[in-house]
């Protein structure tokens, strides 16, 4: 009888110590993850501008500096980029060329355009299936 109570106490002690040790590992992992999230959040800029000066080179400097630290993938979204829309694209009466027509999207009037669709010549191979 004494051996069974000793065995049960030993099993109870092992079970409690296992739970205590396991929960401390989980706490350490949670705290480490939350610190990473806070560090990432603090590195993000408060505002992102889509338009910047033509002579602005801050985006290039940031990418070069962050490639050394290994955080360049995350920061590519926040680098300044310049977007331009032409006046022709903004006009209401402009219809873009269909994507599979073979003509450039920027052709002035693709439905009235004459001539070959691909006026350039290129090298021939089985992969490219060039025109002859």
PDB file of C-alpha atoms in Angstrom:
ATOM      1  CA  UNK A   1       0.000   0.000   0.000  1.00  0.00           C
ATOM      2  CA  UNK A   2       2.839   2.356   0.833  1.00  0.00           C
ATOM      3  CA  UNK A   3       4.487   1.733  -2.523  1.00  0.00           C
ATOM      4  CA  UNK A   4       1.310   2.658  -4.454  1.00  0.00           C
ATOM      5  CA  UNK A   5       0.906   5.951  -2.547  1.00  0.00           C
ATOM      6  CA  UNK A   6       4.593   6.705  -3.137  1.00  0.00           C
ATOM      7  CA  UNK A   7       4.159   5.930  -6.830  1.00  0.00           C
ATOM      8  CA  UNK A   8       1.067   8.125  -7.090  1.00  0.00           C
ATOM      9  CA  UNK A   9       2.869  11.003  -5.336  1.00  0.00           C
ATOM     10  CA  UNK A  10       5.826  10.600  -7.687  1.00  0.00           C
ATOM     11  CA  UNK A  11       3.573  10.607 -10.759  1.00  0.00           C
ATOM     12  CA  UNK A  12       1.703  13.650  -9.461  1.00  0.00           C
ATOM     13  CA  UNK A  13       4.992  15.459  -8.828  1.00  0.00           C
ATOM     14  CA  UNK A  14       6.266  14.601 -12.340  1.00  0.00           C
ATOM     15  CA  UNK A  15       2.987  15.720 -13.911  1.00  0.00           C
ATOM     16  CA  UNK A  16       3.001  19.070 -12.095  1.00  0.00           C
ATOM     17  CA  UNK A  17       6.661  19.701 -12.912  1.00  0.00           C
ATOM     18  CA  UNK A  18       5.993  18.873 -16.580  1.00  0.00           C
ATOM     19  CA  UNK A  19       3.108  21.362 -16.732  1.00  0.00           C
ATOM     20  CA  UNK A  20       5.156  24.082 -15.029  1.00  0.00           C
ATOM     21  CA  UNK A  21       8.132  23.595 -17.352  1.00  0.00           C
ATOM     22  CA  UNK A  22       5.953  23.392 -20.474  1.00  0.00           C
ATOM     23  CA  UNK A  23       3.984  26.561 -19.611  1.00  0.00           C
ATOM     24  CA  UNK A  24       7.214  28.530 -19.084  1.00  0.00           C
ATOM     25  CA  UNK A  25       8.362  27.599 -22.606  1.00  0.00           C
ATOM     26  CA  UNK A  26       5.044  28.796 -24.025  1.00  0.00           C
ATOM     27  CA  UNK A  27       5.287  32.091 -22.126  1.00  0.00           C
ATOM     28  CA  UNK A  28       8.795  32.685 -23.435  1.00  0.00           C
ATOM     29  CA  UNK A  29       7.685  32.047 -27.008  1.00  0.00           C
ATOM     30  CA  UNK A  30       4.682  34.355 -26.699  1.00  0.00           C
ATOM     31  CA  UNK A  31       6.771  37.180 -25.252  1.00  0.00           C
ATOM     32  CA  UNK A  32       9.421  36.803 -27.964  1.00  0.00           C
ATOM     33  CA  UNK A  33       6.766  36.921 -30.705  1.00  0.00           C
ATOM     34  CA  UNK A  34       5.066  39.966 -29.228  1.00  0.00           C
ATOM     35  CA  UNK A  35       8.413  41.759 -29.032  1.00  0.00           C
ATOM     36  CA  UNK A  36       9.028  41.031 -32.714  1.00  0.00           C
ATOM     37  CA  UNK A  37       5.598  42.385 -33.605  1.00  0.00           C
ATOM     38  CA  UNK A  38       6.188  45.543 -31.594  1.00  0.00           C
ATOM     39  CA  UNK A  39       9.620  46.031 -33.181  1.00  0.00           C
ATOM     40  CA  UNK A  40       8.141  45.606 -36.668  1.00  0.00           C
ATOM     41  CA  UNK A  41       5.338  48.041 -35.906  1.00  0.00           C
ATOM     42  CA  UNK A  42       7.752  50.684 -34.662  1.00  0.00           C
ATOM     43  CA  UNK A  43       9.817  50.490 -37.866  1.00  0.00           C
ATOM     44  CA  UNK A  44       6.852  51.324 -40.132  1.00  0.00           C
ATOM     45  CA  UNK A  45       6.520  54.968 -41.166  1.00  0.00           C
ATOM     46  CA  UNK A  46       3.400  56.833 -40.162  1.00  0.00           C
ATOM     47  CA  UNK A  47       2.481  57.936 -43.676  1.00  0.00           C
ATOM     48  CA  UNK A  48       3.406  56.869 -47.177  1.00  0.00           C
ATOM     49  CA  UNK A  49       3.474  59.312 -50.056  1.00  0.00           C
ATOM     50  CA  UNK A  50       2.787  58.070 -53.571  1.00  0.00           C
ATOM     51  CA  UNK A  51       4.226  61.220 -55.125  1.00  0.00           C
ATOM     52  CA  UNK A  52       7.599  62.669 -54.318  1.00  0.00           C
ATOM     53  CA  UNK A  53      10.114  65.096 -55.778  1.00  0.00           C
ATOM     54  CA  UNK A  54      11.986  63.997 -58.885  1.00  0.00           C
ATOM     55  CA  UNK A  55      15.334  64.450 -57.145  1.00  0.00           C
ATOM     56  CA  UNK A  56      14.313  62.522 -54.048  1.00  0.00           C
ATOM     57  CA  UNK A  57      16.671  59.585 -53.457  1.00  0.00           C
ATOM     58  CA  UNK A  58      15.561  58.570 -49.962  1.00  0.00           C
ATOM     59  CA  UNK A  59      14.050  55.293 -51.168  1.00  0.00           C
ATOM     60  CA  UNK A  60      17.322  54.145 -52.709  1.00  0.00           C
ATOM     61  CA  UNK A  61      19.287  54.954 -49.563  1.00  0.00           C
ATOM     62  CA  UNK A  62      16.822  53.094 -47.360  1.00  0.00           C
ATOM     63  CA  UNK A  63      16.959  49.948 -49.465  1.00  0.00           C
ATOM     64  CA  UNK A  64      20.776  49.936 -49.478  1.00  0.00           C
ATOM     65  CA  UNK A  65      20.932  50.391 -45.719  1.00  0.00           C
ATOM     66  CA  UNK A  66      18.378  47.713 -44.992  1.00  0.00           C
ATOM     67  CA  UNK A  67      19.917  45.078 -47.239  1.00  0.00           C
ATOM     68  CA  UNK A  68      22.807  44.928 -44.812  1.00  0.00           C
ATOM     69  CA  UNK A  69      20.487  44.206 -41.893  1.00  0.00           C
ATOM     70  CA  UNK A  70      18.381  41.658 -43.778  1.00  0.00           C
ATOM     71  CA  UNK A  71      15.076  43.530 -43.588  1.00  0.00           C
ATOM     72  CA  UNK A  72      14.911  44.569 -47.245  1.00  0.00           C
ATOM     73  CA  UNK A  73      11.981  42.314 -48.148  1.00  0.00           C
ATOM     74  CA  UNK A  74       9.660  43.872 -45.585  1.00  0.00           C
ATOM     75  CA  UNK A  75      10.674  47.430 -46.401  1.00  0.00           C
ATOM     76  CA  UNK A  76      10.177  47.184 -50.173  1.00  0.00           C
ATOM     77  CA  UNK A  77       6.510  48.062 -49.670  1.00  0.00           C
ATOM     78  CA  UNK A  78       7.361  51.274 -47.861  1.00  0.00           C
ATOM     79  CA  UNK A  79       9.962  52.646 -50.266  1.00  0.00           C
ATOM     80  CA  UNK A  80       8.854  55.671 -52.204  1.00  0.00           C
ATOM     81  CA  UNK A  81       7.711  54.922 -55.728  1.00  0.00           C
ATOM     82  CA  UNK A  82       6.722  57.306 -58.475  1.00  0.00           C
ATOM     83  CA  UNK A  83       3.494  56.650 -60.334  1.00  0.00           C
ATOM     84  CA  UNK A  84       2.610  58.551 -63.475  1.00  0.00           C
ATOM     85  CA  UNK A  85      -0.617  58.610 -65.450  1.00  0.00           C
ATOM     86  CA  UNK A  86      -0.535  60.134 -68.911  1.00  0.00           C
ATOM     87  CA  UNK A  87      -3.121  62.666 -70.061  1.00  0.00           C
ATOM     88  CA  UNK A  88      -4.198  60.288 -72.832  1.00  0.00           C
ATOM     89  CA  UNK A  89      -5.036  57.617 -70.264  1.00  0.00           C
ATOM     90  CA  UNK A  90      -7.192  60.110 -68.371  1.00  0.00           C
ATOM     91  CA  UNK A  91      -9.274  61.136 -71.393  1.00  0.00           C
ATOM     92  CA  UNK A  92     -12.837  59.870 -71.284  1.00  0.00           C
ATOM     93  CA  UNK A  93     -13.099  58.891 -74.944  1.00  0.00           C
ATOM     94  CA  UNK A  94     -10.009  56.658 -75.068  1.00  0.00           C
ATOM     95  CA  UNK A  95     -10.611  52.925 -75.391  1.00  0.00           C
ATOM     96  CA  UNK A  96      -7.560  50.798 -74.600  1.00  0.00           C
ATOM     97  CA  UNK A  97      -6.607  47.993 -76.948  1.00  0.00           C
ATOM     98  CA  UNK A  98      -7.766  44.529 -75.907  1.00  0.00           C
ATOM     99  CA  UNK A  99      -4.974  42.543 -74.259  1.00  0.00           C
ATOM    100  CA  UNK A 100      -4.994  39.676 -76.802  1.00  0.00           C
ATOM    101  CA  UNK A 101      -5.200  41.859 -79.926  1.00  0.00           C
ATOM    102  CA  UNK A 102      -1.423  41.957 -80.264  1.00  0.00           C
ATOM    103  CA  UNK A 103      -1.307  45.738 -80.358  1.00  0.00           C
ATOM    104  CA  UNK A 104       0.266  47.862 -77.677  1.00  0.00           C
ATOM    105  CA  UNK A 105      -1.984  49.044 -74.881  1.00  0.00           C
ATOM    106  CA  UNK A 106      -0.787  52.575 -75.599  1.00  0.00           C
ATOM    107  CA  UNK A 107      -1.707  52.628 -79.303  1.00  0.00           C
ATOM    108  CA  UNK A 108      -3.657  55.828 -79.963  1.00  0.00           C
ATOM    109  CA  UNK A 109      -6.649  54.178 -81.645  1.00  0.00           C
ATOM    110  CA  UNK A 110      -6.160  50.439 -81.877  1.00  0.00           C
ATOM    111  CA  UNK A 111      -9.334  49.763 -83.878  1.00  0.00           C
ATOM    112  CA  UNK A 112      -8.334  52.136 -86.699  1.00  0.00           C
ATOM    113  CA  UNK A 113      -4.629  51.241 -86.673  1.00  0.00           C
ATOM    114  CA  UNK A 114      -3.252  49.622 -89.843  1.00  0.00           C
ATOM    115  CA  UNK A 115      -0.138  47.604 -90.506  1.00  0.00           C
ATOM    116  CA  UNK A 116       1.255  44.470 -88.956  1.00  0.00           C
ATOM    117  CA  UNK A 117       0.530  43.787 -85.348  1.00  0.00           C
ATOM    118  CA  UNK A 118       4.158  43.019 -84.456  1.00  0.00           C
ATOM    119  CA  UNK A 119       6.253  45.137 -86.840  1.00  0.00           C
ATOM    120  CA  UNK A 120       9.594  44.163 -85.302  1.00  0.00           C
ATOM    121  CA  UNK A 121      11.691  41.171 -86.311  1.00  0.00           C
ATOM    122  CA  UNK A 122      13.278  38.819 -83.854  1.00  0.00           C
ATOM    123  CA  UNK A 123      15.480  35.767 -83.852  1.00  0.00           C
ATOM    124  CA  UNK A 124      13.949  32.407 -84.635  1.00  0.00           C
ATOM    125  CA  UNK A 125      13.865  29.400 -82.374  1.00  0.00           C
ATOM    126  CA  UNK A 126      11.447  26.629 -81.562  1.00  0.00           C
ATOM    127  CA  UNK A 127      10.550  28.273 -78.282  1.00  0.00           C
ATOM    128  CA  UNK A 128       9.650  31.721 -79.652  1.00  0.00           C
ATOM    129  CA  UNK A 129       7.935  30.440 -82.856  1.00  0.00           C
ATOM    130  CA  UNK A 130       8.995  33.499 -84.823  1.00  0.00           C
ATOM    131  CA  UNK A 131       7.212  34.918 -87.874  1.00  0.00           C
ATOM    132  CA  UNK A 132       8.639  34.185 -91.294  1.00  0.00           C
TER     133      UNK A 132
END
